[in-house]
Amino acid sequence: PLGVLLLARQAGDHAEPGVRRWLEWLDARGKEYGLVVVDDASDDGTAEKIQALVHPRLRVIRHESPKGEGAALRTGLAALEQPLLFYT
């Protein structure tokens, strides 16, 4: 199974369409996967927009205060359960 990790910060209106396209592409592969999005304390509703997608293979984690890209990456890596990782 593949684990996909996306980091988000102030993604705004681009968040939901971008994650939706990832989910569609991954679903079309017909393989097991997990998609984790880490929102590093965006104040523009990024996490909420992504969570509105409600998909069983999607997990959204939000930092309450900005911690930076390295911390977001560590958070996402800790959350992934799949042995194969794709990070962008």
CSV table of N, CA, C and O in Angstrom, one decimal:
chain,number,residue,atom,x,y,z
A,1,PRO,N,0.8,-1.2,0.0
A,1,PRO,CA,0.0,0.0,0.0
A,1,PRO,C,0.9,1.3,0.0
A,1,PRO,O,1.9,1.3,0.6
A,2,LEU,N,0.4,2.3,-0.7
A,2,LEU,CA,1.1,3.5,-0.8
A,2,LEU,C,0.5,4.6,0.2
A,2,LEU,O,-0.7,4.7,0.3
A,3,GLY,N,1.4,5.3,0.8
A,3,GLY,CA,1.0,6.4,1.6
A,3,GLY,C,1.4,7.7,1.0
A,3,GLY,O,2.6,7.8,0.6
A,4,VAL,N,0.5,8.6,0.8
A,4,VAL,CA,0.8,9.9,0.2
A,4,VAL,C,0.7,11.0,1.2
A,4,VAL,O,-0.3,11.1,2.0
A,5,LEU,N,1.7,11.8,1.3
A,5,LEU,CA,1.7,12.9,2.3
A,5,LEU,C,1.8,14.2,1.6
A,5,LEU,O,2.7,14.5,0.8
A,6,LEU,N,0.8,15.1,1.9
A,6,LEU,CA,0.8,16.4,1.4
A,6,LEU,C,0.9,17.4,2.5
A,6,LEU,O,0.2,17.3,3.5
A,7,LEU,N,1.7,18.5,2.4
A,7,LEU,CA,1.8,19.5,3.4
A,7,LEU,C,1.1,20.7,2.8
A,7,LEU,O,1.2,21.1,1.7
A,8,ALA,N,0.3,21.4,3.7
A,8,ALA,CA,-0.4,22.6,3.3
A,8,ALA,C,-0.2,23.7,4.3
A,8,ALA,O,-0.1,23.5,5.5
A,9,ARG,N,-0.2,24.9,3.7
A,9,ARG,CA,-0.1,26.1,4.5
A,9,ARG,C,-0.7,27.3,3.7
A,9,ARG,O,-0.2,27.6,2.6
A,10,GLN,N,-1.8,27.8,4.2
A,10,GLN,CA,-2.5,28.9,3.5
A,10,GLN,C,-2.8,28.5,2.1
A,10,GLN,O,-2.6,29.3,1.2
A,11,ALA,N,-3.3,27.3,1.9
A,11,ALA,CA,-3.7,26.8,0.6
A,11,ALA,C,-5.0,27.4,0.1
A,11,ALA,O,-5.3,27.3,-1.1
A,12,GLY,N,-5.8,27.9,1.0
A,12,GLY,CA,-7.1,28.6,0.6
A,12,GLY,C,-8.0,27.8,-0.3
A,12,GLY,O,-8.2,26.6,-0.1
A,13,ASP,N,-8.4,28.4,-1.4
A,13,ASP,CA,-9.4,27.8,-2.3
A,13,ASP,C,-8.7,26.8,-3.2
A,13,ASP,O,-9.4,26.0,-3.9
A,14,HIS,N,-7.4,26.6,-3.1
A,14,HIS,CA,-6.7,25.6,-3.9
A,14,HIS,C,-6.7,24.3,-3.2
A,14,HIS,O,-6.4,23.2,-3.8
A,15,ALA,N,-6.9,24.3,-1.9
A,15,ALA,CA,-6.8,23.1,-1.1
A,15,ALA,C,-7.7,22.0,-1.5
A,15,ALA,O,-7.3,20.9,-1.8
A,16,GLU,N,-9.0,22.2,-1.5
A,16,GLU,CA,-10.0,21.2,-1.8
A,16,GLU,C,-9.9,20.6,-3.2
A,16,GLU,O,-9.8,19.4,-3.3
A,17,PRO,N,-9.8,21.4,-4.2
A,17,PRO,CA,-9.7,20.9,-5.6
A,17,PRO,C,-8.4,20.0,-5.7
A,17,PRO,O,-8.4,19.0,-6.4
A,18,GLY,N,-7.3,20.5,-5.2
A,18,GLY,CA,-6.0,19.8,-5.3
A,18,GLY,C,-6.1,18.4,-4.6
A,18,GLY,O,-5.7,17.4,-5.2
A,19,VAL,N,-6.6,18.4,-3.4
A,19,VAL,CA,-6.7,17.1,-2.7
A,19,VAL,C,-7.7,16.2,-3.4
A,19,VAL,O,-7.5,15.0,-3.5
A,20,ARG,N,-8.8,16.8,-3.9
A,20,ARG,CA,-9.8,16.0,-4.6
A,20,ARG,C,-9.2,15.3,-5.8
A,20,ARG,O,-9.5,14.1,-6.0
A,21,ARG,N,-8.4,16.0,-6.5
A,21,ARG,CA,-7.7,15.4,-7.7
A,21,ARG,C,-6.8,14.3,-7.3
A,21,ARG,O,-6.7,13.2,-8.0
A,22,TRP,N,-6.1,14.5,-6.2
A,22,TRP,CA,-5.2,13.4,-5.7
A,22,TRP,C,-6.1,12.1,-5.4
A,22,TRP,O,-5.7,11.0,-5.7
A,23,LEU,N,-7.2,12.3,-4.7
A,23,LEU,CA,-8.1,11.2,-4.3
A,23,LEU,C,-8.6,10.5,-5.5
A,23,LEU,O,-8.6,9.3,-5.6
A,24,GLU,N,-9.0,11.3,-6.5
A,24,GLU,CA,-9.6,10.7,-7.7
A,24,GLU,C,-8.5,9.9,-8.4
A,24,GLU,O,-8.8,8.8,-8.9
A,25,TRP,N,-7.3,10.4,-8.5
A,25,TRP,CA,-6.2,9.7,-9.2
A,25,TRP,C,-5.8,8.4,-8.5
A,25,TRP,O,-5.7,7.4,-9.1
A,26,LEU,N,-5.7,8.5,-7.1
A,26,LEU,CA,-5.4,7.3,-6.3
A,26,LEU,C,-6.5,6.3,-6.4
A,26,LEU,O,-6.2,5.1,-6.5
A,27,ASP,N,-7.8,6.7,-6.3
A,27,ASP,CA,-8.9,5.8,-6.4
A,27,ASP,C,-8.9,5.0,-7.7
A,27,ASP,O,-9.1,3.8,-7.8
A,28,ALA,N,-8.5,5.7,-8.8
A,28,ALA,CA,-8.5,5.1,-10.1
A,28,ALA,C,-7.5,4.0,-10.3
A,28,ALA,O,-7.6,3.2,-11.2
A,29,ARG,N,-6.4,4.1,-9.4
A,29,ARG,CA,-5.4,3.0,-9.5
A,29,ARG,C,-5.9,1.7,-9.0
A,29,ARG,O,-5.3,0.7,-9.3
A,30,GLY,N,-7.0,1.7,-8.2
A,30,GLY,CA,-7.5,0.4,-7.7
A,30,GLY,C,-6.7,-0.3,-6.6
A,30,GLY,O,-6.8,-1.5,-6.4
A,31,LYS,N,-5.8,0.4,-6.0
A,31,LYS,CA,-4.9,-0.1,-5.0
A,31,LYS,C,-5.1,0.5,-3.6
A,31,LYS,O,-5.7,1.6,-3.5
A,32,GLU,N,-4.7,-0.2,-2.6
A,32,GLU,CA,-4.8,0.4,-1.3
A,32,GLU,C,-3.9,1.6,-1.1
A,32,GLU,O,-2.8,1.6,-1.6
A,33,TYR,N,-4.3,2.6,-0.4
A,33,TYR,CA,-3.5,3.7,-0.1
A,33,TYR,C,-4.1,4.5,1.0
A,33,TYR,O,-5.2,4.3,1.5
A,34,GLY,N,-3.3,5.4,1.5
A,34,GLY,CA,-3.7,6.4,2.5
A,34,GLY,C,-3.2,7.8,2.1
A,34,GLY,O,-2.1,7.9,1.6
A,35,LEU,N,-4.0,8.8,2.3
A,35,LEU,CA,-3.6,10.2,2.0
A,35,LEU,C,-3.7,11.0,3.3
A,35,LEU,O,-4.7,11.1,3.9
A,36,VAL,N,-2.5,11.5,3.7
A,36,VAL,CA,-2.5,12.4,4.9
A,36,VAL,C,-2.1,13.8,4.4
A,36,VAL,O,-1.1,14.0,3.7
A,37,VAL,N,-2.9,14.7,4.9
A,37,VAL,CA,-2.6,16.1,4.7
A,37,VAL,C,-2.3,16.8,6.0
A,37,VAL,O,-3.1,16.7,6.9
A,38,VAL,N,-1.2,17.4,6.1
A,38,VAL,CA,-0.8,18.2,7.3
A,38,VAL,C,-0.9,19.7,7.1
A,38,VAL,O,-0.2,20.2,6.2
A,39,ASP,N,-1.8,20.3,7.8
A,39,ASP,CA,-2.0,21.8,7.6
A,39,ASP,C,-1.3,22.4,8.8
A,39,ASP,O,-1.6,22.2,9.9
A,40,ASP,N,-0.3,23.2,8.4
A,40,ASP,CA,0.6,23.9,9.4
A,40,ASP,C,-0.1,25.2,9.9
A,40,ASP,O,0.5,26.3,9.6
A,41,ALA,N,-1.2,25.1,10.6
A,41,ALA,CA,-1.8,26.2,11.2
A,41,ALA,C,-2.3,27.3,10.3
A,41,ALA,O,-2.2,28.5,10.6
A,42,SER,N,-2.8,26.9,9.1
A,42,SER,CA,-3.4,27.9,8.2
A,42,SER,C,-4.6,28.6,8.9
A,42,SER,O,-5.3,28.0,9.6
A,43,ASP,N,-4.7,29.9,8.6
A,43,ASP,CA,-5.8,30.7,9.2
A,43,ASP,C,-6.9,31.0,8.1
A,43,ASP,O,-7.7,31.9,8.3
A,44,ASP,N,-6.8,30.4,6.9
A,44,ASP,CA,-7.7,30.7,5.8
A,44,ASP,C,-8.7,29.5,5.6
A,44,ASP,O,-9.3,29.5,4.5
A,45,GLY,N,-8.8,28.6,6.5
A,45,GLY,CA,-9.8,27.5,6.4
A,45,GLY,C,-9.3,26.4,5.5
A,45,GLY,O,-10.1,25.5,5.1
A,46,THR,N,-8.0,26.3,5.3
A,46,THR,CA,-7.4,25.2,4.5
A,46,THR,C,-7.9,23.8,5.0
A,46,THR,O,-8.4,23.0,4.3
A,47,ALA,N,-7.7,23.5,6.3
A,47,ALA,CA,-8.0,22.2,6.9
A,47,ALA,C,-9.5,21.9,6.7
A,47,ALA,O,-9.9,20.8,6.4
A,48,GLU,N,-10.3,22.9,7.0
A,48,GLU,CA,-11.8,22.7,7.0
A,48,GLU,C,-12.2,22.4,5.5
A,48,GLU,O,-13.1,21.6,5.3
A,49,LYS,N,-11.6,23.1,4.6
A,49,LYS,CA,-12.0,22.8,3.2
A,49,LYS,C,-11.6,21.4,2.7
A,49,LYS,O,-12.3,20.8,2.0
A,50,ILE,N,-10.5,20.9,3.2
A,50,ILE,CA,-10.0,19.6,2.9
A,50,ILE,C,-10.9,18.6,3.6
A,50,ILE,O,-11.3,17.6,3.0
A,51,GLN,N,-11.2,18.8,4.9
A,51,GLN,CA,-12.0,17.9,5.6
A,51,GLN,C,-13.4,17.7,5.1
A,51,GLN,O,-14.0,16.7,5.2
A,52,ALA,N,-13.9,18.7,4.4
A,52,ALA,CA,-15.2,18.7,3.8
A,52,ALA,C,-15.3,17.6,2.7
A,52,ALA,O,-16.4,17.2,2.3
A,53,LEU,N,-14.2,17.1,2.2
A,53,LEU,CA,-14.2,16.0,1.2
A,53,LEU,C,-14.7,14.7,1.7
A,53,LEU,O,-15.3,13.9,1.0
A,54,VAL,N,-14.6,14.4,3.0
A,54,VAL,CA,-15.0,13.2,3.7
A,54,VAL,C,-14.8,12.0,2.8
A,54,VAL,O,-15.6,11.5,2.1
A,55,HIS,N,-13.6,11.5,2.9
A,55,HIS,CA,-13.2,10.3,2.1
A,55,HIS,C,-12.5,9.3,3.1
A,55,HIS,O,-11.8,9.7,4.0
A,56,PRO,N,-12.8,8.0,3.0
A,56,PRO,CA,-12.3,7.0,4.0
A,56,PRO,C,-10.8,6.9,4.1
A,56,PRO,O,-10.3,6.4,5.1
A,57,ARG,N,-10.1,7.3,3.0
A,57,ARG,CA,-8.7,7.1,3.0
A,57,ARG,C,-7.9,8.4,3.2
A,57,ARG,O,-6.7,8.5,3.1
A,58,LEU,N,-8.7,9.5,3.5
A,58,LEU,CA,-8.1,10.8,3.8
A,58,LEU,C,-8.1,11.1,5.2
A,58,LEU,O,-9.0,10.9,6.0
A,59,ARG,N,-6.9,11.6,5.7
A,59,ARG,CA,-6.8,12.0,7.1
A,59,ARG,C,-6.1,13.4,7.0
A,59,ARG,O,-5.1,13.6,6.3
A,60,VAL,N,-6.8,14.3,7.7
A,60,VAL,CA,-6.3,15.7,7.8
A,60,VAL,C,-5.8,16.0,9.2
A,60,VAL,O,-6.5,15.7,10.2
A,61,ILE,N,-4.6,16.4,9.4
A,61,ILE,CA,-4.0,16.8,10.7
A,61,ILE,C,-3.7,18.3,10.6
A,61,ILE,O,-3.1,18.7,9.7
A,62,ARG,N,-4.1,19.0,11.7
A,62,ARG,CA,-3.8,20.4,11.7
A,62,ARG,C,-3.0,20.8,12.9
A,62,ARG,O,-3.3,20.5,14.0
A,63,HIS,N,-1.9,21.5,12.7
A,63,HIS,CA,-1.1,22.1,13.7
A,63,HIS,C,-1.9,23.3,14.2
A,63,HIS,O,-2.3,24.1,13.4
A,64,GLU,N,-2.0,23.5,15.5
A,64,GLU,CA,-2.7,24.6,16.1
A,64,GLU,C,-1.9,25.9,16.0
A,64,GLU,O,-2.4,27.0,15.9
A,65,SER,N,-0.5,25.8,15.9
A,65,SER,CA,0.3,27.0,15.7
A,65,SER,C,1.4,26.6,14.7
A,65,SER,O,1.7,25.4,14.6
A,66,PRO,N,1.9,27.5,13.9
A,66,PRO,CA,2.8,27.2,12.9
A,66,PRO,C,4.1,26.6,13.5
A,66,PRO,O,4.7,27.1,14.4
A,67,LYS,N,4.5,25.5,12.9
A,67,LYS,CA,5.7,24.8,13.4
A,67,LYS,C,6.7,24.6,12.3
A,67,LYS,O,7.9,24.2,12.5
A,68,GLY,N,6.4,24.9,11.0
A,68,GLY,CA,7.3,24.8,9.9
A,68,GLY,C,7.2,23.5,9.1
A,68,GLY,O,6.6,22.6,9.6
A,69,GLU,N,7.9,23.5,8.0
A,69,GLU,CA,7.7,22.4,7.1
A,69,GLU,C,8.3,21.1,7.7
A,69,GLU,O,7.8,20.0,7.5
A,70,GLY,N,9.5,21.2,8.4
A,70,GLY,CA,10.1,20.0,8.9
A,70,GLY,C,9.2,19.4,10.0
A,70,GLY,O,9.0,18.1,10.0
A,71,ALA,N,8.6,20.2,10.8
A,71,ALA,CA,7.6,19.6,11.8
A,71,ALA,C,6.4,19.0,11.2
A,71,ALA,O,5.9,18.0,11.6
A,72,ALA,N,5.9,19.7,10.1
A,72,ALA,CA,4.7,19.1,9.4
A,72,ALA,C,5.1,17.8,8.8
A,72,ALA,O,4.3,16.9,8.8
A,73,LEU,N,6.3,17.7,8.2
A,73,LEU,CA,6.7,16.5,7.6
A,73,LEU,C,6.8,15.4,8.6
A,73,LEU,O,6.4,14.2,8.4
A,74,ARG,N,7.4,15.6,9.8
A,74,ARG,CA,7.5,14.6,10.9
A,74,ARG,C,6.1,14.2,11.4
A,74,ARG,O,5.9,13.0,11.6
A,75,THR,N,5.2,15.2,11.5
A,75,THR,CA,3.8,14.8,11.9
A,75,THR,C,3.2,13.9,10.9
A,75,THR,O,2.6,12.9,11.2
A,76,GLY,N,3.3,14.2,9.6
A,76,GLY,CA,2.8,13.3,8.6
A,76,GLY,C,3.4,12.0,8.5
A,76,GLY,O,2.7,11.0,8.4
A,77,LEU,N,4.7,11.9,8.6
A,77,LEU,CA,5.4,10.6,8.6
A,77,LEU,C,4.9,9.7,9.8
A,77,LEU,O,4.7,8.5,9.6
A,78,ALA,N,4.7,10.3,10.9
A,78,ALA,CA,4.3,9.6,12.1
A,78,ALA,C,2.8,9.1,11.9
A,78,ALA,O,2.4,8.0,12.5
A,79,ALA,N,2.0,9.8,11.1
A,79,ALA,CA,0.6,9.4,10.9
A,79,ALA,C,0.4,8.3,9.8
A,79,ALA,O,-0.6,7.6,9.8
A,80,LEU,N,1.4,8.2,8.9
A,80,LEU,CA,1.2,7.3,7.8
A,80,LEU,C,1.4,5.8,8.3
A,80,LEU,O,2.2,5.6,9.1
A,81,GLU,N,0.5,5.0,7.8
A,81,GLU,CA,0.6,3.6,8.1
A,81,GLU,C,1.1,2.7,7.0
A,81,GLU,O,1.3,1.5,7.2
A,82,GLN,N,1.2,3.2,5.8
A,82,GLN,CA,1.6,2.4,4.7
A,82,GLN,C,3.1,2.3,4.6
A,82,GLN,O,3.8,3.2,5.0
A,83,PRO,N,3.7,1.2,4.1
A,83,PRO,CA,5.1,1.0,4.0
A,83,PRO,C,5.8,1.8,2.9
A,83,PRO,O,7.0,2.0,3.0
A,84,LEU,N,5.1,2.2,1.9
A,84,LEU,CA,5.6,2.9,0.7
A,84,LEU,C,5.1,4.3,0.8
A,84,LEU,O,3.9,4.6,0.9
A,85,LEU,N,6.0,5.3,0.7
A,85,LEU,CA,5.7,6.7,0.9
A,85,LEU,C,5.9,7.6,-0.3
A,85,LEU,O,7.0,7.4,-1.0
A,86,PHE,N,5.0,8.4,-0.6
A,86,PHE,CA,5.2,9.5,-1.6
A,86,PHE,C,4.9,10.8,-0.9
A,86,PHE,O,3.8,11.0,-0.3
A,87,TYR,N,5.8,11.7,-1.0
A,87,TYR,CA,5.7,13.0,-0.4
A,87,TYR,C,5.8,14.1,-1.4
A,87,TYR,O,6.7,14.1,-2.2
A,88,THR,N,4.9,15.1,-1.3
A,88,THR,CA,5.0,16.3,-2.1
A,88,THR,C,4.6,17.5,-1.3
A,88,THR,O,3.8,17.4,-0.4
